[in-house]
XYZ file of C-alpha atoms in Angstrom:
514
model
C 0.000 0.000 0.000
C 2.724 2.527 -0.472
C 3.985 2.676 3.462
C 7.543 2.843 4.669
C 8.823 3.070 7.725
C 9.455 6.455 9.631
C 7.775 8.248 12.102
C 4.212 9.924 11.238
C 2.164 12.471 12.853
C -1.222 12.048 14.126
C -2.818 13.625 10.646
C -0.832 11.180 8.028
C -0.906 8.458 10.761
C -4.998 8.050 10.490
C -4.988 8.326 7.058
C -2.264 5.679 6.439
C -4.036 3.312 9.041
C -7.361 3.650 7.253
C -5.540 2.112 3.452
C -4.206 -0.337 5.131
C -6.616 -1.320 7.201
C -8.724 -1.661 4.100
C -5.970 -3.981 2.776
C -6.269 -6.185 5.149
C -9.796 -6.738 5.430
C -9.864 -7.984 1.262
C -7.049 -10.315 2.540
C -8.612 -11.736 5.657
C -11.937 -12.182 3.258
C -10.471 -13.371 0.448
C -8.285 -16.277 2.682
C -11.553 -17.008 4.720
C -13.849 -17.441 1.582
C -11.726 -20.512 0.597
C -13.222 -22.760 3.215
C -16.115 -24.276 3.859
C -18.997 -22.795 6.288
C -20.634 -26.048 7.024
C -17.747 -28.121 8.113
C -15.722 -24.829 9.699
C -17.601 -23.505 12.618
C -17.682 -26.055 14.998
C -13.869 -26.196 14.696
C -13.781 -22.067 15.506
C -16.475 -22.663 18.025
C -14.389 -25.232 19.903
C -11.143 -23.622 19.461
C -12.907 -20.553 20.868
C -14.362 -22.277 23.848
C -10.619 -23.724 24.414
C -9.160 -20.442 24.852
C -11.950 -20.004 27.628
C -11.129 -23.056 29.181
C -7.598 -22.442 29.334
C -8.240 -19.215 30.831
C -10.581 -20.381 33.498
C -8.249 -23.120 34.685
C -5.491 -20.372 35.039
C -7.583 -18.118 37.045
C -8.501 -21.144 39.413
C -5.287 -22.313 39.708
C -3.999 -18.922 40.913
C -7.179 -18.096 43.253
C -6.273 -21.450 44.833
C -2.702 -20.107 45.166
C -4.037 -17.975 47.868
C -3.652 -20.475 50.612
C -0.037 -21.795 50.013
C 3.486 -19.750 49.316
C 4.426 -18.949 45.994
C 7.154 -17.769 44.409
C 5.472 -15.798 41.676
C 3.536 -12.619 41.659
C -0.240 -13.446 41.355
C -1.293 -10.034 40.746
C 1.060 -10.501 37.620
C 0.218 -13.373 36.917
C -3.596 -12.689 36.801
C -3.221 -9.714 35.010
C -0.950 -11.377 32.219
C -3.395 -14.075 32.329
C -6.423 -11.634 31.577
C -4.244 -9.981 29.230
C -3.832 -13.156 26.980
C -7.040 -14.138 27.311
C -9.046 -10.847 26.174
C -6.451 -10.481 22.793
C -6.509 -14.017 22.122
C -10.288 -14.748 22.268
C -11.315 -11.078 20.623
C -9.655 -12.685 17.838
C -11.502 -15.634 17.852
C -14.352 -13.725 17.959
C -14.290 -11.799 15.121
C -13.052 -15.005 13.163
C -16.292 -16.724 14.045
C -18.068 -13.447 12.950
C -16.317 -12.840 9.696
C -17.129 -16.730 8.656
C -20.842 -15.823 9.642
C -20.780 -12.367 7.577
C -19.183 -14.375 4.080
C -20.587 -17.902 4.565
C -18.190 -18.929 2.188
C -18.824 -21.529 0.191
C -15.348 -23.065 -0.026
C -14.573 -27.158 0.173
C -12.739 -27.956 2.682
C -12.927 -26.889 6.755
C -10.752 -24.684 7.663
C -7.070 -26.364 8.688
C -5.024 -25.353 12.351
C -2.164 -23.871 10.071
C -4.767 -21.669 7.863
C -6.745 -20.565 11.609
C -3.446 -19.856 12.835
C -2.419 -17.846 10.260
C -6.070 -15.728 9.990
C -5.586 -15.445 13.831
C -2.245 -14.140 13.466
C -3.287 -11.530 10.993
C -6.180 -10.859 13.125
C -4.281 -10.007 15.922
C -2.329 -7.486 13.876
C -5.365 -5.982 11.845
C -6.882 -5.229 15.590
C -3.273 -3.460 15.915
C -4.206 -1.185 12.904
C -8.013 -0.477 14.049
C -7.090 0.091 17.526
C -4.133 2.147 16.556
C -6.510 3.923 14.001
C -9.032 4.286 16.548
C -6.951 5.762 19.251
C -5.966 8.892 16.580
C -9.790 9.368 16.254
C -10.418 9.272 19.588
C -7.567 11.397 20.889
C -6.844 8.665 23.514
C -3.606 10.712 24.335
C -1.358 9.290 20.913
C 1.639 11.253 20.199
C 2.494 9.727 16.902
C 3.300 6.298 14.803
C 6.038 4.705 14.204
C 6.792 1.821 11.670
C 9.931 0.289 11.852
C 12.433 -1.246 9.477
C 10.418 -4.527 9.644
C 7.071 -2.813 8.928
C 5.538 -3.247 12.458
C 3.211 -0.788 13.460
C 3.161 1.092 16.843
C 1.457 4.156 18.512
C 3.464 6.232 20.371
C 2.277 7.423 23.676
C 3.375 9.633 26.376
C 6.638 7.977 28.074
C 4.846 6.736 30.804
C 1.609 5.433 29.171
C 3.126 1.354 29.382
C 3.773 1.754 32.739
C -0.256 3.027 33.590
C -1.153 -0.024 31.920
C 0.775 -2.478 33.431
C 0.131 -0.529 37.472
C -3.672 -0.870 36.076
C -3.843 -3.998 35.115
C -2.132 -5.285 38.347
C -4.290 -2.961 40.720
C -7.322 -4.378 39.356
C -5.865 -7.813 39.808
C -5.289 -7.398 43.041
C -8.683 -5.856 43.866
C -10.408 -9.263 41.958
C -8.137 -11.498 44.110
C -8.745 -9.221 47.334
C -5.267 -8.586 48.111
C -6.324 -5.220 48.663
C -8.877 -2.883 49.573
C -12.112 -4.369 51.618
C -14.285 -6.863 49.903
C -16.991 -6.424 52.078
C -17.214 -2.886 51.014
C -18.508 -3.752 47.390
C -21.869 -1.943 45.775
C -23.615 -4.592 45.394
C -27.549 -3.893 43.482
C -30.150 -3.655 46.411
C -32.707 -5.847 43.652
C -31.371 -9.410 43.224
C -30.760 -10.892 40.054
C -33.584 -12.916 39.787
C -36.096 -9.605 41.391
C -34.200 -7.949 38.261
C -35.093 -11.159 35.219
C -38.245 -11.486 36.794
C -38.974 -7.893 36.206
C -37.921 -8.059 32.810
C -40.172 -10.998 32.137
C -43.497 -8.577 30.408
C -41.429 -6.235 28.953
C -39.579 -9.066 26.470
C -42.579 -11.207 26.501
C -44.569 -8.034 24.893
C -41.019 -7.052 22.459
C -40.061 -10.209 21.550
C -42.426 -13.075 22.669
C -40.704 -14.414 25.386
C -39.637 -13.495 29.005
C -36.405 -12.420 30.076
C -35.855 -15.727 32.352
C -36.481 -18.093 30.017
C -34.014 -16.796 27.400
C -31.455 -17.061 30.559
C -32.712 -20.606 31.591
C -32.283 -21.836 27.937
C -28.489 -20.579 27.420
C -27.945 -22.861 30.781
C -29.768 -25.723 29.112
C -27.101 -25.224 26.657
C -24.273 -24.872 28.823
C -24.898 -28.437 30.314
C -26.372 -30.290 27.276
C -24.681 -33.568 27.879
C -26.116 -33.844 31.064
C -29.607 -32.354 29.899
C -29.551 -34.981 26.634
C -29.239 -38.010 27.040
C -26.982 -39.799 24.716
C -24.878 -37.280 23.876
C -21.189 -37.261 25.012
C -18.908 -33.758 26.272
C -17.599 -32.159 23.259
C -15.866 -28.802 22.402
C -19.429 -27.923 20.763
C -22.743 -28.769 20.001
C -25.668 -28.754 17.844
C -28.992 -29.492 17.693
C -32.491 -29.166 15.820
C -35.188 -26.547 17.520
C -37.117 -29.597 18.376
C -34.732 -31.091 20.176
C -33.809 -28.134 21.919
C -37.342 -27.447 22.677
C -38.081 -30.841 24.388
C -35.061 -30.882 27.046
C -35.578 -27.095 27.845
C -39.058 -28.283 28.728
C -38.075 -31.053 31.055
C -35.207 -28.796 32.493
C -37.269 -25.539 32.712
C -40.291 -25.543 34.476
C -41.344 -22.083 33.764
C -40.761 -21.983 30.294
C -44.137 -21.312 27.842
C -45.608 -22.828 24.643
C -44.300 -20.817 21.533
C -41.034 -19.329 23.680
C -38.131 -21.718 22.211
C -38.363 -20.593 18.685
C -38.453 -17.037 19.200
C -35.531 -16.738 21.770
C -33.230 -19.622 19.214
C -33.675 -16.917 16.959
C -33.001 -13.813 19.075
C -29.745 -15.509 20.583
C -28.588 -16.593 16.392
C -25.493 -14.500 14.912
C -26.984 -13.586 11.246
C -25.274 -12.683 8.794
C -27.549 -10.071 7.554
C -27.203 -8.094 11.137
C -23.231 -8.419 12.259
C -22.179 -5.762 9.383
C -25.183 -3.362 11.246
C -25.536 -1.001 13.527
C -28.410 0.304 15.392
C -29.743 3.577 13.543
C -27.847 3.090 10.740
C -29.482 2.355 7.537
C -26.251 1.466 5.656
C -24.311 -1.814 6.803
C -20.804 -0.743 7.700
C -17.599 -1.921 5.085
C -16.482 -4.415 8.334
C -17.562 -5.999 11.356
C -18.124 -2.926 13.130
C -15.638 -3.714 15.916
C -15.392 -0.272 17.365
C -18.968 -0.082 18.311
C -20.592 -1.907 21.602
C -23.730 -0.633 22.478
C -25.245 -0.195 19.311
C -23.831 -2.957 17.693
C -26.381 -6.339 18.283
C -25.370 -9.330 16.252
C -21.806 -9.783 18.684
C -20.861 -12.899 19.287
C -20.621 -12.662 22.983
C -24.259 -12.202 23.312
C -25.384 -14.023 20.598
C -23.419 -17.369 20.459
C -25.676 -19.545 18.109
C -25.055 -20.112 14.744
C -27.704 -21.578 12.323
C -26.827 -23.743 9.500
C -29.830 -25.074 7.377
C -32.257 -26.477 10.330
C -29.645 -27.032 13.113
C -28.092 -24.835 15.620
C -24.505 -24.645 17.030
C -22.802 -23.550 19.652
C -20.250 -23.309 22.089
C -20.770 -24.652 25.851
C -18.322 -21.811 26.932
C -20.279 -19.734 24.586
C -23.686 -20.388 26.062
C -22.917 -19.744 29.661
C -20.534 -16.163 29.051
C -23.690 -14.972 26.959
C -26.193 -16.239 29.840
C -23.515 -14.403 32.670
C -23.720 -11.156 30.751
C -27.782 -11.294 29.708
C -28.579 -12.183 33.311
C -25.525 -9.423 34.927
C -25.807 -6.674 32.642
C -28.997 -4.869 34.503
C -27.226 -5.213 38.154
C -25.473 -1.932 36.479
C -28.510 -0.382 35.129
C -27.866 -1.515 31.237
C -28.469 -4.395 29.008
C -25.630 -5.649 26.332
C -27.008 -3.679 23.759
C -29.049 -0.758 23.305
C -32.758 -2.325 22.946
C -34.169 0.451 22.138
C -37.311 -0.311 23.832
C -39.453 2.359 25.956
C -40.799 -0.149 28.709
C -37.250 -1.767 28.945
C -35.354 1.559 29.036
C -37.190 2.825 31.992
C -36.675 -0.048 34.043
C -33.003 0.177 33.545
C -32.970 3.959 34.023
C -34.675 3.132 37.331
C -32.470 1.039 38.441
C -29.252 2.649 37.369
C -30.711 5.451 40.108
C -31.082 2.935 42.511
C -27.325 1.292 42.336
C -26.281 5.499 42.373
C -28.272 5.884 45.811
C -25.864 2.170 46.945
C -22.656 3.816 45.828
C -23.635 6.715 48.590
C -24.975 4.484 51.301
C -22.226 2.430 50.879
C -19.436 5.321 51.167
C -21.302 6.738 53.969
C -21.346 3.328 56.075
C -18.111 3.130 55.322
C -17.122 6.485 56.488
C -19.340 6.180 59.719
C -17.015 3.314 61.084
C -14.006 5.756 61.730
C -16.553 8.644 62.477
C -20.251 9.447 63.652
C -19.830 13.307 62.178
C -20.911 11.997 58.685
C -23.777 13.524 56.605
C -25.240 12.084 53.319
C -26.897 13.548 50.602
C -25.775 17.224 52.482
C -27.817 20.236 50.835
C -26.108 22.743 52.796
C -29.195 25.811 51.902
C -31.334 22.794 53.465
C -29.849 22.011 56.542
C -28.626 25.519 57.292
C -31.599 28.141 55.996
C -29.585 31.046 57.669
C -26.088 30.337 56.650
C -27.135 31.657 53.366
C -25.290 28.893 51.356
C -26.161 29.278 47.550
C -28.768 26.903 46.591
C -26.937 25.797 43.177
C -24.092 24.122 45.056
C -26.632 20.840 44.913
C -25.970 18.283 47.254
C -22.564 16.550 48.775
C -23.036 12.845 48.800
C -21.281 12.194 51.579
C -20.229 15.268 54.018
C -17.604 14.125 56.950
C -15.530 15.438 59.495
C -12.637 12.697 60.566
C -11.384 14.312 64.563
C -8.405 12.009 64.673
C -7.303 13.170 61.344
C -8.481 16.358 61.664
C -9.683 16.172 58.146
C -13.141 17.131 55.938
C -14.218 14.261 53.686
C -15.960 15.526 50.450
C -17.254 12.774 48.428
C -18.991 12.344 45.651
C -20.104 9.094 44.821
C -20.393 8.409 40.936
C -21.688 5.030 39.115
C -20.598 5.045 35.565
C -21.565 2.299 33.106
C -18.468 -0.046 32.374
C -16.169 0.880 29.209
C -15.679 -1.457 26.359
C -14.593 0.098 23.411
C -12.469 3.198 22.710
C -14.988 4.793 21.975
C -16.693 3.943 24.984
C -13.614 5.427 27.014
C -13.469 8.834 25.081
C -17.228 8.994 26.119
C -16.379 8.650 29.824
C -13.381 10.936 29.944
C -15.844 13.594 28.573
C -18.593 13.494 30.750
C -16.296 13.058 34.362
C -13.249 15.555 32.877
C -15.518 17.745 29.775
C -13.969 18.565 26.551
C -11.677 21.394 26.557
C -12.863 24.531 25.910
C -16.278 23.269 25.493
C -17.679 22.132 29.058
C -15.776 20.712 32.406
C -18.123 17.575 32.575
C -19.090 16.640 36.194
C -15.833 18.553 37.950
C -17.409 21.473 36.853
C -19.963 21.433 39.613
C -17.557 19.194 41.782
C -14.992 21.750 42.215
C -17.585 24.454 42.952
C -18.761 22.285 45.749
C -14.796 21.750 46.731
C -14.077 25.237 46.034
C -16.966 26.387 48.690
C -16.031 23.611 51.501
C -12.133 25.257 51.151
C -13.724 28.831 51.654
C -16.508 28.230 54.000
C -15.237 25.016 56.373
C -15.924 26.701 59.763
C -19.620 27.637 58.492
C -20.356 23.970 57.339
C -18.503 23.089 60.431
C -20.919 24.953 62.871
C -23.626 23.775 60.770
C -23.422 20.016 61.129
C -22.550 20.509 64.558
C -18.591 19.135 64.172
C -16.531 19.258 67.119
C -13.905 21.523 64.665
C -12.354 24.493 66.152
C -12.177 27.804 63.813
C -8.675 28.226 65.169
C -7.001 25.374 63.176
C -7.961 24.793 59.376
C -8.638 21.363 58.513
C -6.926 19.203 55.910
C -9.680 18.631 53.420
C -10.269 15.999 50.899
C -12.398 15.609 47.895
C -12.724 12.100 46.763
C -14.522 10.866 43.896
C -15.346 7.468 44.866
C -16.648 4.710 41.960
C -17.946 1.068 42.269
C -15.390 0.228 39.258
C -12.150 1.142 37.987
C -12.132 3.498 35.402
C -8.714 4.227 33.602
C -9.716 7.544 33.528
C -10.200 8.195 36.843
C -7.102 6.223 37.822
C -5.149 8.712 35.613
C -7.076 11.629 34.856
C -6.108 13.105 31.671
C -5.898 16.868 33.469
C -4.976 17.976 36.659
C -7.523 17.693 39.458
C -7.397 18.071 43.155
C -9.502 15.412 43.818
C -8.498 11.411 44.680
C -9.882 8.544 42.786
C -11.119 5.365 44.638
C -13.032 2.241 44.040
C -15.548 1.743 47.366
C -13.447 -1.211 48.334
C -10.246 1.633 48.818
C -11.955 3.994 51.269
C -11.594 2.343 54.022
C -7.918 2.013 53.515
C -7.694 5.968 52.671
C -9.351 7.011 55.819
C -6.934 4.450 57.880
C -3.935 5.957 56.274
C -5.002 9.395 57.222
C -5.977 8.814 60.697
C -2.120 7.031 60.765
């Protein structure tokens, strides 16, 4: 395509990544098209689930690890674990989707070396997207660089690799609870099953059947050996809608007349949907791997594949896609924008109510080193003469810590989780703004800070804290989160404010009191 190594800039960069990411898209099709659909996908479907399984056993071997003396990091290892396991089965999954989008019509299944070779390209095409993507974004690139042996790299600020890594390990550690409090974590006040169960009418009425039984059946799937008799543990399966429909009904006591077919067919990868995306009327040149919400036909949540009158899948598969259906409202969201009225206000509802845990949560928290804590604090409220402006809003958690001798102002944020790039440009700018636009949510949290640092001895006499005018207090404005956010780990301007997952607090307030 007319490259050569050297060092771009940001301009020439995007527009060289976007030829030859064209490139390689006609050469991933053109090598997949020579194989057959039929007798391929169960080999990509059980070399998928593999990578899972690996995975799993790695994670389980190092949670285990926890009660004996190793001589190994397992933060590291956990992380690097993660690590290979997110690349390595993204690949897969876009494999699995490209051979849905072409069916080709090839005569032979597809051979280990050919998969590793299309993996292997894979792996670098998602080098060129994400690199391209990055430059769109503004996800703080400096430049590109291809070297002497045509390998393609994004520069970043010096110290980007070394965020990534500390990231990756802090989050490992949190998962393994080598840090921070476990007990501390938001969990939704509505169960699961309070949650699938109030999903049931609005998918019955959408789509013709109820929330729980689409769950129910991807666990029928999960365990089909031991649901069907007969048939032996394999790497994948595949059956006829009959036969699916029989052992969900033995397995499934809830499950309706006239469910199975419609919810085989909502949880099917078509090839007619993976190149779409929600509001679009055109189908995109690619899979549309940049896009999460508003892209449906994903793998992850739709893990059957339909070839003339049977169905396939992966056990692996089955039960991810049933983990995130049945998780995904616990944070006030579905996998993918529905787009549905009755559906969207149940979410929105309970997205409020997992914002009004976060608080309760950082205020029980708080109250265990300190009874001078006051949530949900609308200072014109609870002190009508102090004259305090009424568009400050409310703190979420107001505290005073007498050991410490410090002010606690937190504000207690749930964001929805980040899966894309472009999902992380869209966090940045509603916490941090975009420059010389808006400030985002510090806008009205440094106000708030700003006042607290001006008027301390007024709040102070206010909430009745046993804080002396004669001494300023150290104070603190935290902005605590459920979930680590990159951006909030390292903000991409300079804020006085510290970052913490719930689990962390409890840890920050020891360390000041010490």
């Amino acid at each position: 395509e007319g490259l050569s190594e050297g060092k771009y800039d940001l301009a020439a960069a995007k527009e060289k990544l976007g030829v030859l990411r064209k490139a390689m898209i006609k050469e991933i099709n053109t090598v997949a098209a020579g194989f057959d659909f039929p007798l391929s996908i169960p080999l990509l479907l059980g070399w998928a689930d593999a990578v899972t399984d690996k995975r799993e056993r790695e994670k389980m071997m190092i949670e285990h690890s926890l009660e004996h003396d190793v001589d190994y990091r397992r933060d590291e290892k956990y992380s690097e674990n993660e690590r290979k396991f997110t690349l390595m089965h993204r690949n897969y999954r876009y494999l699995i989707e490209k051979f849905v989008q072409l069916r080709p019509r090839g005569k032979d299944a597809i051979t280990e070396e050919a998969a590793r070779f299309l993996l292997a390209f894979i792996d670098w095409f998602f080098v060129i997207t994400g690199a391209s993507d990055v430059i769109h974004y503004d996800i703080s690139p400096t430049g590109l660089n291809i070297d002497h042996e045509f390998l393609v790299d994004v520069e970043y600020a010096k110290d980007m690799k070394d965020h990534q890594g500390q990231f990756a390990r802090e989050d490992a550690q949190l998962r393994l609870g080598l840090i921070g409090n476990s007990k501390d974590k938001v969990e939704h006040p509505k169960s699961t099953a309070e949650q699938m169960a109030a999903l049931d009418d609005a998918f019955r009425a959408d789509y013709g059947f109820k929330f729980m039984s689409l769950v129910s059946v991807l666990i029928v799937l999960t365990h089909w050996p031991e649901q069907h008799e007969g048939v032996a543990e394999a790497s994948s399966y595949s059956a006829m809608q009959d036969e699916i429909g029989a052992e969900s009904q033995k397995a499934i006591a809830t499950l309706e007349a006239g469910e199975i077919g419609p919810i085989l067919d909502f949880l099917t990868l078509k090839p007619e949907e993976v190149l779409r995306i929600i509001g679009d009327d055109q189908p995109c040149d690619d899979l549309p791997v940049w896009e999460h919400n508003k892209r449906s036909a994903r793998y992850t949540i739709r893990p059957l594949i339909k070839i003339e009158d049977r169905y396939h899948w992966g056990p692996y598969a089955t039960r991810g896609a049933g983990i995130i259906w049945s998780g995904s409202p616990s944070v006030g969201t579905l996998p993918v924008d529905i787009g549905r009225a009755s559906i969207d206000h149940l979410l929105e509802n309970w997205k409020h109510l997992l914002d009004d845990q976060v608080e309760l949560r950082a205020a029980e928290v708080v109250k265990r080193f300190t009874p001078h804590v006051t949530p949900s604090a609308e200072l014109h409220r609870l002190d009508r003469g102090g004259k305090h402006p009424e568009d400050l809003g409310d703190y979420d958690v107001l505290a005073y810590c007498p050991e410490a001798h410090a002010v606690l102002n937190i504000e207690c944020k749930n964001m929805l989780p980040i899966y894309c790039v472009k999902d992380a440009k869209r966090l940045r700018e509603k916490i941090f703004g975009v420059p010389g636009k808006d400030e985002g949510h510090f806008r009205q949290i440094e106000k708030r800070q700003q006042y607290v640092l001006g008027h301390w001895a007024a709040i102070a006499k206010a909430l009745r804290w046993p804080l002396s005018s004669a001494e300023s207090p150290k104070i603190f404005s935290l902005y605590v989160t459920p979930i680590t956010y990159w951006w909030t780990r390292f903000p991409p301007r300079k804020v006085d404010t510290t970052f913490l997952r719930v689990e962390m607090l409890s840890n920050f307030i020891q360390d000041l009191r010490a």
